[in-house]
Amino acid sequence: MQGRLSAWLVKHGIIHRSLGFDYQGIETLQIKPEDWHSIAVILYVYGYNYLRSQCAYDVAPGGLLASVYHLTRIECGVDQPEEVCIKVFASRRNPRIPSVFWVWKSVDFQERESYDMLGISYDNHPRLKRILMPESWIGWPLRKDYISPNFYEIQDAH
């Protein structure tokens, strides 16, 4: 089932894929990485002026990585703000997604955390570096195929 935003995007020739609605009735859309920055600008101009959150996850061992953006359209006098969830999937081998820092500055630390934990590179992010792990850390701890550098030490101790 196509939602209101998806219908508007189709009407204006903007390529995306509707993923339906989540359990709260929030419309979810899939955007290709190469289209994400320009569509983010369009969504901002359309009124999605607040980035509520950004997170990322590993879809499956050896599979795609997903960057998820929850956007809200806040307007004066509107009791029920419009929300949308955007999912951008990236290849595990070279996970690159355009940063939307220059659209929503609040994504700064959130994209850095997704980089730090899953290794997704956010192109044009002004300070893309580790935020939780030490700079010397090897690997991406939230990937499903991640093996901790301490794993073999623990195994040898038993």
N, CA, C and O atoms as a DFTB+ gen file, in Angstrom:
632 C
 N C O
     1  1       0.837      -1.186       0.000
     2  2       0.000       0.000       0.000
     3  2       0.884       1.252       0.000
     4  3       1.832       1.357       0.778
     5  1       0.562       2.176      -0.866
     6  2       1.344       3.391      -1.025
     7  2       0.820       4.481      -0.092
     8  3      -0.385       4.713      -0.003
     9  1       1.741       5.142       0.598
    10  2       1.379       6.222       1.508
    11  2       1.344       7.564       0.810
    12  3       1.616       7.678      -0.386
    13  1       1.002       8.581       1.590
    14  2       0.852       9.938       1.067
    15  2       2.162      10.491       0.488
    16  3       2.167      11.069      -0.599
    17  1       3.262      10.312       1.213
    18  2       4.544      10.823       0.725
    19  2       4.999      10.063      -0.514
    20  3       5.493      10.665      -1.467
    21  1       4.837       8.756      -0.506
    22  2       5.221       7.954      -1.667
    23  2       4.443       8.394      -2.903
    24  3       5.010       8.505      -3.990
    25  1       3.152       8.641      -2.740
    26  2       2.324       9.108      -3.865
    27  2       2.835      10.458      -4.376
    28  3       2.887      10.683      -5.585
    29  1       3.211      11.352      -3.463
    30  2       3.727      12.666      -3.849
    31  2       5.047      12.513      -4.603
    32  3       5.269      13.192      -5.606
    33  1       5.927      11.624      -4.125
    34  2       7.208      11.401      -4.795
    35  2       7.000      10.827      -6.202
    36  3       7.676      11.234      -7.146
    37  1       6.068       9.884      -6.339
    38  2       5.758       9.303      -7.651
    39  2       5.247      10.397      -8.589
    40  3       5.666      10.479      -9.743
    41  1       4.350      11.227      -8.091
    42  2       3.769      12.320      -8.892
    43  2       4.859      13.251      -9.432
    44  3       4.725      13.806     -10.523
    45  1       5.931      13.415      -8.667
    46  2       7.016      14.306      -9.074
    47  2       8.201      13.557      -9.694
    48  3       9.274      14.132      -9.874
    49  1       8.004      12.283     -10.018
    50  2       9.016      11.508     -10.727
    51  2      10.245      11.173      -9.906
    52  3      11.324      10.979     -10.466
    53  1      10.106      11.101      -8.592
    54  2      11.249      10.816      -7.720
    55  2      11.278       9.322      -7.415
    56  3      10.337       8.771      -6.844
    57  1      12.373       8.680      -7.804
    58  2      12.495       7.232      -7.699
    59  2      12.735       6.802      -6.253
    60  3      13.614       7.328      -5.570
    61  1      11.949       5.853      -5.813
    62  2      12.038       5.283      -4.472
    63  2      11.255       3.975      -4.473
    64  3      10.688       3.581      -5.492
    65  1      11.229       3.317      -3.344
    66  2      10.430       2.093      -3.198
    67  2       9.663       2.189      -1.887
    68  3      10.249       2.428      -0.831
    69  1       8.369       2.005      -1.960
    70  2       7.547       2.020      -0.748
    71  2       7.705       0.681      -0.040
    72  3       7.567      -0.375      -0.656
    73  1       7.998       0.732       1.272
    74  2       8.100      -0.487       2.076
    75  2       6.878      -0.641       2.982
    76  3       6.877      -1.463       3.899
    77  1       5.845       0.152       2.721
    78  2       4.613       0.056       3.506
    79  2       4.681       0.910       4.758
    80  3       5.266       1.993       4.767
    81  1       4.067       0.396       5.815
    82  2       3.961       1.134       7.064
    83  2       4.461       0.275       8.215
    84  3       4.303      -0.945       8.197
    85  1       5.068       0.913       9.221
    86  2       5.516       0.152      10.389
    87  2       4.342      -0.060      11.349
    88  3       3.210       0.310      11.037
    89  1       4.606      -0.647      12.499
    90  2       3.550      -0.991      13.447
    91  2       2.830       0.239      14.016
    92  3       1.733       0.112      14.559
    93  1       3.436       1.425      13.896
    94  2       2.806       2.658      14.366
    95  2       2.112       3.414      13.235
    96  3       1.583       4.506      13.442
    97  1       2.117       2.830      12.047
    98  2       1.492       3.471      10.901
    99  2       2.372       4.498      10.211
   100  3       1.881       5.308       9.425
   101  1       3.673       4.471      10.499
   102  2       4.606       5.419       9.875
   103  2       5.072       4.853       8.534
   104  3       5.557       3.724       8.451
   105  1       4.913       5.653       7.504
   106  2       5.304       5.257       6.158
   107  2       6.812       5.035       6.089
   108  3       7.587       5.828       6.625
   109  1       7.224       3.955       5.428
   110  2       8.638       3.618       5.301
   111  2       8.992       3.536       3.825
   112  3       8.315       2.866       3.046
   113  1      10.073       4.235       3.450
   114  2      10.510       4.281       2.058
   115  2      11.957       3.832       1.945
   116  3      12.765       4.073       2.841
   117  1      12.275       3.179       0.837
   118  2      13.655       2.807       0.531
   119  2      14.173       3.742      -0.547
   120  3      13.524       3.951      -1.572
   121  1      15.350       4.302      -0.303
   122  2      15.991       5.212      -1.253
   123  2      17.357       4.630      -1.614
   124  3      18.058       4.119      -0.741
   125  1      17.740       4.701      -2.880
   126  2      19.065       4.238      -3.301
   127  2      20.119       5.203      -2.766
   128  3      19.880       6.408      -2.694
   129  1      21.293       4.671      -2.390
   130  2      22.348       5.550      -1.860
   131  2      22.682       6.723      -2.780
   132  3      22.862       7.848      -2.312
   133  1      22.763       6.468      -4.077
   134  2      23.141       7.531      -5.008
   135  2      22.084       8.629      -5.129
   136  3      22.390       9.727      -5.594
   137  1      20.836       8.347      -4.715
   138  2      19.751       9.325      -4.778
   139  2      19.481      10.000      -3.435
   140  3      18.743      10.984      -3.371
   141  1      20.075       9.475      -2.362
   142  2      19.697       9.891      -1.019
   143  2      19.905      11.377      -0.754
   144  3      19.003      12.020      -0.217
   145  1      21.038      11.944      -1.102
   146  2      21.275      13.346      -0.756
   147  2      20.265      14.271      -1.432
   148  3      19.691      15.142      -0.779
   149  1      20.045      14.089      -2.726
   150  2      19.109      14.981      -3.421
   151  2      17.677      14.790      -2.909
   152  3      16.925      15.760      -2.816
   153  1      17.292      13.556      -2.577
   154  2      15.951      13.322      -2.036
   155  2      15.846      13.909      -0.626
   156  3      14.789      14.415      -0.250
   157  1      16.916      13.848       0.152
   158  2      16.908      14.460       1.490
   159  2      16.636      15.962       1.380
   160  3      15.856      16.510       2.159
   161  1      17.270      16.622       0.424
   162  2      17.041      18.061       0.217
   163  2      15.580      18.302      -0.156
   164  3      14.949      19.228       0.355
   165  1      15.046      17.471      -1.047
   166  2      13.643      17.606      -1.456
   167  2      12.715      17.430      -0.250
   168  3      11.762      18.191      -0.080
   169  1      12.999      16.417       0.591
   170  2      12.163      16.184       1.776
   171  2      12.238      17.365       2.743
   172  3      11.235      17.741       3.351
   173  1      13.420      17.941       2.882
   174  2      13.559      19.110       3.759
   175  2      12.714      20.273       3.230
   176  3      11.984      20.913       3.987
   177  1      12.818      20.536       1.948
   178  2      12.045      21.619       1.334
   179  2      10.541      21.318       1.429
   180  3       9.737      22.232       1.612
   181  1      10.168      20.054       1.306
   182  2       8.762      19.629       1.412
   183  2       8.234      19.832       2.834
   184  3       7.020      19.850       3.042
   185  1       9.131      19.985       3.816
   186  2       8.671      20.265       5.171
   187  2       9.206      19.347       6.247
   188  3       8.938      19.568       7.428
   189  1       9.959      18.319       5.873
   190  2      10.544      17.419       6.879
   191  2      11.786      18.113       7.457
   192  3      12.920      17.826       7.076
   193  1      11.525      19.029       8.386
   194  2      12.561      19.904       8.913
   195  2      13.220      19.388      10.185
   196  3      14.092      20.056      10.742
   197  1      12.820      18.220      10.648
   198  2      13.377      17.686      11.899
   199  2      13.795      16.236      11.710
   200  3      12.973      15.383      11.374
   201  1      15.081      15.961      11.927
   202  2      15.568      14.585      11.896
   203  2      15.507      14.067      13.331
   204  3      16.314      14.450      14.179
   205  1      14.539      13.195      13.585
   206  2      14.320      12.680      14.935
   207  2      15.429      11.727      15.348
   208  3      15.913      11.776      16.479
   209  1      15.829      10.856      14.421
   210  2      16.919       9.928      14.736
   211  2      17.475       9.312      13.466
   212  3      16.831       9.290      12.417
   213  1      18.691       8.814      13.598
   214  2      19.336       8.033      12.548
   215  2      20.013       6.872      13.251
   216  3      20.619       7.042      14.309
   217  1      19.909       5.707      12.668
   218  2      20.588       4.532      13.208
   219  2      20.968       3.647      12.030
   220  3      20.650       3.956      10.882
   221  1      21.636       2.565      12.316
   222  2      22.016       1.632      11.255
   223  2      21.989       0.224      11.813
   224  3      22.086       0.021      13.023
   225  1      21.856      -0.753      10.917
   226  2      21.880      -2.144      11.345
   227  2      22.397      -3.025      10.219
   228  3      22.412      -2.646       9.048
   229  1      22.819      -4.212      10.620
   230  2      23.298      -5.234       9.699
   231  2      22.092      -6.107       9.356
   232  3      21.517      -6.744      10.238
   233  1      21.712      -6.137       8.089
   234  2      20.513      -6.865       7.673
   235  2      20.677      -8.368       7.898
   236  3      19.775      -9.016       8.428
   237  1      21.806      -8.918       7.504
   238  2      22.068     -10.354       7.665
   239  2      23.567     -10.596       7.518
   240  3      24.252      -9.824       6.845
   241  1      24.088     -11.661       8.140
   242  2      25.524     -11.938       7.987
   243  2      25.895     -12.018       6.502
   244  3      25.298     -12.785       5.746
   245  1      26.871     -11.232       6.100
   246  2      27.292     -11.226       4.705
   247  2      26.388     -10.433       3.788
   248  3      26.659     -10.335       2.591
   249  1      25.312      -9.860       4.323
   250  2      24.341      -9.134       3.504
   251  2      24.544      -7.629       3.526
   252  3      25.638      -7.131       3.792
   253  1      23.479      -6.930       3.245
   254  2      23.512      -5.474       3.175
   255  2      23.561      -4.840       4.559
   256  3      23.239      -5.471       5.566
   257  1      23.969      -3.584       4.580
   258  2      23.892      -2.755       5.781
   259  2      22.829      -1.692       5.513
   260  3      22.686      -1.227       4.382
   261  1      22.085      -1.309       6.545
   262  2      21.010      -0.335       6.377
   263  2      21.247       0.878       7.263
   264  3      21.626       0.747       8.427
   265  1      21.022       2.054       6.702
   266  2      21.038       3.301       7.457
   267  2      19.595       3.798       7.459
   268  3      18.968       3.918       6.407
   269  1      19.079       4.086       8.649
   270  2      17.660       4.404       8.817
   271  2      17.516       5.816       9.376
   272  3      18.170       6.180      10.353
   273  1      16.656       6.597       8.745
   274  2      16.422       7.987       9.141
   275  2      14.944       8.165       9.474
   276  3      14.077       7.805       8.678
   277  1      14.657       8.720      10.648
   278  2      13.284       9.028      11.051
   279  2      13.118      10.541      10.980
   280  3      13.752      11.283      11.730
   281  1      12.261      10.986      10.071
   282  2      12.062      12.408       9.822
   283  2      10.668      12.831      10.258
   284  3       9.716      12.053      10.190
   285  1      10.565      14.078      10.709
   286  2       9.281      14.620      11.144
   287  2       9.055      15.960      10.467
   288  3       9.970      16.767      10.302
   289  1       7.802      16.168      10.081
   290  2       7.386      17.426       9.473
   291  2       6.651      18.222      10.541
   292  3       5.493      17.943      10.853
   293  1       7.331      19.207      11.092
   294  2       6.762      20.000      12.180
   295  2       6.288      21.338      11.616
   296  3       7.050      22.073      10.990
   297  1       5.015      21.633      11.854
   298  2       4.428      22.898      11.411
   299  2       3.662      23.529      12.557
   300  3       3.115      22.828      13.408
   301  1       3.624      24.845      12.578
   302  2       2.861      25.556      13.603
   303  2       1.377      25.237      13.457
   304  3       0.842      25.214      12.348
   305  1       0.725      24.992      14.576
   306  2      -0.713      24.757      14.574
   307  2      -1.129      23.351      14.191
   308  3      -2.324      23.069      14.108
   309  1      -0.180      22.466      13.957
   310  2      -0.509      21.090      13.590
   311  2      -0.312      20.207      14.821
   312  3       0.785      20.127      15.375
   313  1      -1.386      19.552      15.235
   314  2      -1.325      18.702      16.429
   315  2      -0.604      17.386      16.181
   316  3       0.090      16.876      17.060
   317  1      -0.768      16.840      14.989
   318  2      -0.195      15.528      14.668
   319  2       0.870      15.695      13.582
   320  3       0.539      15.709      12.396
   321  1       2.155      15.825      13.974
   322  2       3.204      15.979      12.956
   323  2       3.294      14.740      12.065
   324  3       3.088      13.612      12.512
   325  1       3.604      14.984      10.808
   326  2       3.773      13.900       9.840
   327  2       5.163      13.298      10.018
   328  3       6.145      14.024      10.174
   329  1       5.241      11.978       9.993
   330  2       6.534      11.300      10.145
   331  2       6.764      10.359       8.975
   332  3       5.819       9.878       8.349
   333  1       8.040      10.102       8.691
   334  2       8.409       9.138       7.660
   335  2       9.706       8.466       8.086
   336  3      10.541       9.069       8.761
   337  1       9.860       7.232       7.688
   338  2      11.083       6.471       7.934
   339  2      11.730       6.191       6.581
   340  3      11.089       5.664       5.672
   341  1      12.999       6.547       6.460
   342  2      13.749       6.331       5.216
   343  2      14.817       5.281       5.482
   344  3      15.556       5.376       6.461
   345  1      14.899       4.273       4.607
   346  2      15.947       3.257       4.714
   347  2      16.818       3.327       3.461
   348  3      16.332       3.326       2.330
   349  1      18.124       3.386       3.712
   350  2      19.102       3.410       2.626
   351  2      20.011       2.205       2.835
   352  3      20.702       2.116       3.850
   353  1      20.014       1.278       1.880
   354  2      20.808       0.059       1.993
   355  2      22.120       0.225       1.234
   356  3      22.164       0.834       0.165
   357  1      23.188      -0.329       1.807
   358  2      24.511      -0.224       1.185
   359  2      25.183      -1.589       1.161
   360  3      24.941      -2.432       2.025
   361  1      26.022      -1.790       0.170
   362  2      26.798      -3.012       0.032
   363  2      27.755      -3.166       1.200
   364  3      28.364      -2.190       1.638
   365  1      27.890      -4.366       1.699
   366  2      28.783      -4.644       2.820
   367  2      30.252      -4.424       2.439
   368  3      31.050      -3.976       3.263
   369  1      30.605      -4.743       1.186
   370  2      31.998      -4.630       0.760
   371  2      32.496      -3.189       0.719
   372  3      33.648      -2.921       1.059
   373  1      31.645      -2.272       0.309
   374  2      32.020      -0.859       0.248
   375  2      30.798      -0.015       0.623
   376  3      30.188       0.618      -0.238
   377  1      30.443      -0.011       1.919
   378  2      29.217       0.686       2.323
   379  2      29.400       2.203       2.341
   380  3      29.993       2.769       3.260
   381  1      28.874       2.837       1.302
   382  2      28.980       4.292       1.174
   383  2      27.591       4.878       0.981
   384  3      26.823       4.440       0.124
   385  1      27.289       5.877       1.795
   386  2      26.007       6.580       1.728
   387  2      26.322       8.067       1.865
   388  3      27.164       8.436       2.684
   389  1      25.673       8.927       1.090
   390  2      25.918      10.361       1.268
   391  2      25.456      10.819       2.656
   392  3      24.379      10.441       3.116
   393  1      26.269      11.622       3.302
   394  2      25.871      12.203       4.583
   395  2      24.801      13.257       4.341
   396  3      24.823      13.958       3.330
   397  1      23.869      13.362       5.274
   398  2      22.863      14.431       5.196
   399  2      23.130      15.486       6.273
   400  3      22.226      16.218       6.678
   401  1      24.394      15.552       6.733
   402  2      24.786      16.539       7.732
   403  2      24.441      17.956       7.291
   404  3      24.003      18.770       8.104
   405  1      24.635      18.251       6.020
   406  2      24.403      19.616       5.536
   407  2      22.919      19.916       5.360
   408  3      22.548      21.058       5.089
   409  1      22.066      18.903       5.511
   410  2      20.612      19.104       5.480
   411  2      20.077      19.183       6.913
   412  3      19.355      20.116       7.264
   413  1      20.440      18.196       7.730
   414  2      20.041      18.143       9.138
   415  2      21.313      17.996       9.980
   416  3      21.879      16.905      10.051
   417  1      21.754      19.049      10.601
   418  2      22.997      19.030      11.391
   419  2      22.922      18.048      12.564
   420  3      23.954      17.568      13.034
   421  1      21.723      17.751      13.034
   422  2      21.563      16.847      14.184
   423  2      22.010      15.419      13.891
   424  3      22.099      14.609      14.814
   425  1      22.290      15.091      12.644
   426  2      22.717      13.742      12.280
   427  2      24.212      13.520      12.561
   428  3      24.705      12.401      12.424
   429  1      24.918      14.558      12.944
   430  2      26.372      14.504      13.125
   431  2      26.839      13.288      13.925
   432  3      27.486      12.403      13.364
   433  1      26.532      13.223      15.195
   434  2      27.006      12.127      16.041
   435  2      26.372      10.796      15.662
   436  3      26.989       9.745      15.832
   437  1      25.141      10.830      15.148
   438  2      24.451       9.593      14.811
   439  2      25.103       8.888      13.626
   440  3      25.284       7.670      13.661
   441  1      25.459       9.630      12.577
   442  2      26.173       9.010      11.453
   443  2      27.556       8.549      11.892
   444  3      28.042       7.521      11.422
   445  1      28.191       9.293      12.784
   446  2      29.497       8.865      13.288
   447  2      29.380       7.549      14.048
   448  3      30.245       6.683      13.918
   449  1      28.328       7.390      14.838
   450  2      28.138       6.133      15.565
   451  2      27.892       4.976      14.599
   452  3      28.424       3.884      14.797
   453  1      27.093       5.205      13.557
   454  2      26.843       4.161      12.559
   455  2      28.131       3.784      11.837
   456  3      28.349       2.614      11.522
   457  1      28.981       4.768      11.577
   458  2      30.289       4.495      10.986
   459  2      31.131       3.652      11.942
   460  3      31.720       2.646      11.546
   461  1      31.179       4.074      13.195
   462  2      32.015       3.427      14.201
   463  2      31.598       1.981      14.452
   464  3      32.457       1.113      14.606
   465  1      30.321       1.714      14.496
   466  2      29.822       0.391      14.851
   467  2      29.656      -0.550      13.655
   468  3      29.792      -1.765      13.804
   469  1      29.359       0.004      12.459
   470  2      29.071      -0.838      11.301
   471  2      29.965      -0.580      10.085
   472  3      29.943      -1.353       9.127
   473  1      30.746       0.495      10.116
   474  2      31.662       0.767       9.015
   475  2      31.037       1.416       7.799
   476  3      31.613       1.370       6.712
   477  1      29.869       2.019       7.957
   478  2      29.243       2.724       6.833
   479  2      29.935       4.076       6.689
   480  3      29.962       4.861       7.638
   481  1      30.492       4.354       5.516
   482  2      31.126       5.640       5.254
   483  2      30.074       6.621       4.757
   484  3      29.382       6.358       3.773
   485  1      29.961       7.739       5.435
   486  2      29.005       8.779       5.058
   487  2      29.763       9.867       4.316
   488  3      30.427      10.709       4.922
   489  1      29.654       9.835       2.993
   490  2      30.386      10.766       2.141
   491  2      30.013      12.211       2.452
   492  3      28.840      12.541       2.622
   493  1      31.029      13.063       2.522
   494  2      30.908      14.501       2.789
   495  2      30.521      14.838       4.227
   496  3      30.130      15.969       4.515
   497  1      30.626      13.870       5.123
   498  2      30.443      14.182       6.544
   499  2      31.693      14.948       6.990
   500  3      32.803      14.519       6.674
   501  1      31.552      16.060       7.709
   502  2      32.725      16.885       8.021
   503  2      33.698      16.294       9.045
   504  3      34.863      16.690       9.073
   505  1      33.246      15.357       9.887
   506  2      34.115      14.809      10.934
   507  2      33.914      13.304      11.087
   508  3      33.770      12.814      12.207
   509  1      33.903      12.578      10.000
   510  2      33.634      11.146      10.087
   511  2      34.830      10.423      10.693
   512  3      35.827      10.172      10.016
   513  1      34.719      10.097      11.960
   514  2      35.746       9.338      12.668
   515  2      35.060       8.608      13.810
   516  3      33.907       8.891      14.134
   517  1      35.756       7.690      14.402
   518  2      35.178       6.911      15.495
   519  2      34.719       7.826      16.617
   520  3      35.329       8.858      16.897
   521  1      33.613       7.413      17.259
   522  2      33.056       8.215      18.338
   523  2      32.957       7.426      19.644
   524  3      32.982       8.024      20.720
   525  1      32.846       6.108      19.574
   526  2      32.735       5.261      20.764
   527  2      33.978       4.405      20.991
   528  3      34.445       4.251      22.119
   529  1      34.494       3.862      19.920
   530  2      35.665       2.987      20.005
   531  2      36.941       3.811      19.833
   532  3      36.905       4.878      19.221
   533  1      38.078       3.324      20.369
   534  2      39.335       4.041      20.143
   535  2      39.681       4.034      18.647
   536  3      39.318       3.109      17.920
   537  1      40.383       5.071      18.206
   538  2      40.782       5.178      16.793
   539  2      41.551       3.941      16.326
   540  3      41.503       3.596      15.145
   541  1      42.248       3.280      17.226
   542  2      43.058       2.113      16.870
   543  2      42.224       0.827      16.740
   544  3      42.767      -0.210      16.360
   545  1      40.928       0.872      17.046
   546  2      40.089      -0.325      17.021
   547  2      40.002      -0.883      15.610
   548  3      39.886      -0.133      14.641
   549  1      40.059      -2.202      15.502
   550  2      39.980      -2.864      14.198
   551  2      38.617      -3.531      14.080
   552  3      38.211      -4.299      14.953
   553  1      37.919      -3.232      12.998
   554  2      36.635      -3.877      12.734
   555  2      35.434      -3.051      13.156
   556  3      35.547      -1.933      13.659
   557  1      34.265      -3.664      12.925
   558  2      32.987      -2.990      13.120
   559  2      32.134      -3.842      14.055
   560  3      31.512      -4.805      13.606
   561  1      32.090      -3.509      15.347
   562  2      31.507      -4.370      16.388
   563  2      30.045      -4.785      16.220
   564  3      29.662      -5.828      16.750
   565  1      29.214      -4.026      15.514
   566  2      27.805      -4.411      15.389
   567  2      27.486      -5.198      14.113
   568  3      26.324      -5.502      13.843
   569  1      28.511      -5.521      13.338
   570  2      28.258      -6.392      12.187
   571  2      28.061      -7.813      12.684
   572  3      28.748      -8.261      13.602
   573  1      27.129      -8.512      12.079
   574  2      26.787      -9.867      12.533
   575  2      27.915     -10.866      12.327
   576  3      27.927     -11.918      12.966
   577  1      28.864     -10.560      11.446
   578  2      29.988     -11.466      11.220
   579  2      31.261     -10.993      11.926
   580  3      32.353     -11.483      11.637
   581  1      31.120     -10.044      12.846
   582  2      32.266      -9.485      13.555
   583  2      32.818     -10.477      14.575
   584  3      32.064     -11.097      15.325
   585  1      34.124     -10.618      14.592
   586  2      34.799     -11.422      15.610
   587  2      35.710     -10.476      16.377
   588  3      36.593      -9.842      15.798
   589  1      35.493     -10.386      17.665
   590  2      36.260      -9.490      18.515
   591  2      37.744      -9.844      18.460
   592  3      38.098     -11.020      18.388
   593  1      38.621      -8.825      18.494
   594  2      40.063      -9.114      18.551
   595  2      40.421      -9.936      19.792
   596  3      41.443     -10.621      19.804
   597  1      39.597      -9.873      20.824
   598  2      39.840     -10.624      22.059
   599  2      39.296     -12.050      21.993
   600  3      39.548     -12.842      22.901
   601  1      38.563     -12.388      20.949
   602  2      37.917     -13.693      20.837
   603  2      38.918     -14.835      20.988
   604  3      38.674     -15.784      21.734
   605  1      40.044     -14.743      20.282
   606  2      41.019     -15.837      20.298
   607  2      41.734     -15.917      21.654
   608  3      42.092     -17.004      22.107
   609  1      41.940     -14.757      22.300
   610  2      42.524     -14.766      23.642
   611  2      41.602     -15.488      24.626
   612  3      42.058     -16.268      25.462
   613  1      40.303     -15.218      24.516
   614  2      39.314     -15.867      25.389
   615  2      39.276     -17.358      25.126
   616  3      39.216     -18.152      26.064
   617  1      39.310     -17.750      23.848
   618  2      39.285     -19.168      23.488
   619  2      40.522     -19.895      24.020
   620  3      40.426     -21.020      24.511
   621  1      41.681     -19.243      23.917
   622  2      42.926     -19.863      24.388
   623  2      42.946     -20.028      25.907
   624  3      43.607     -20.929      26.424
   625  1      42.221     -19.157      26.630
   626  2      42.200     -19.223      28.085
   627  2      41.417     -20.438      28.585
   628  3      41.603     -20.874      29.721
   629  1      40.542     -20.982      27.738
   630  2      39.726     -22.135      28.165
   631  2      40.404     -23.380      27.783
   632  3      39.892     -24.468      28.047
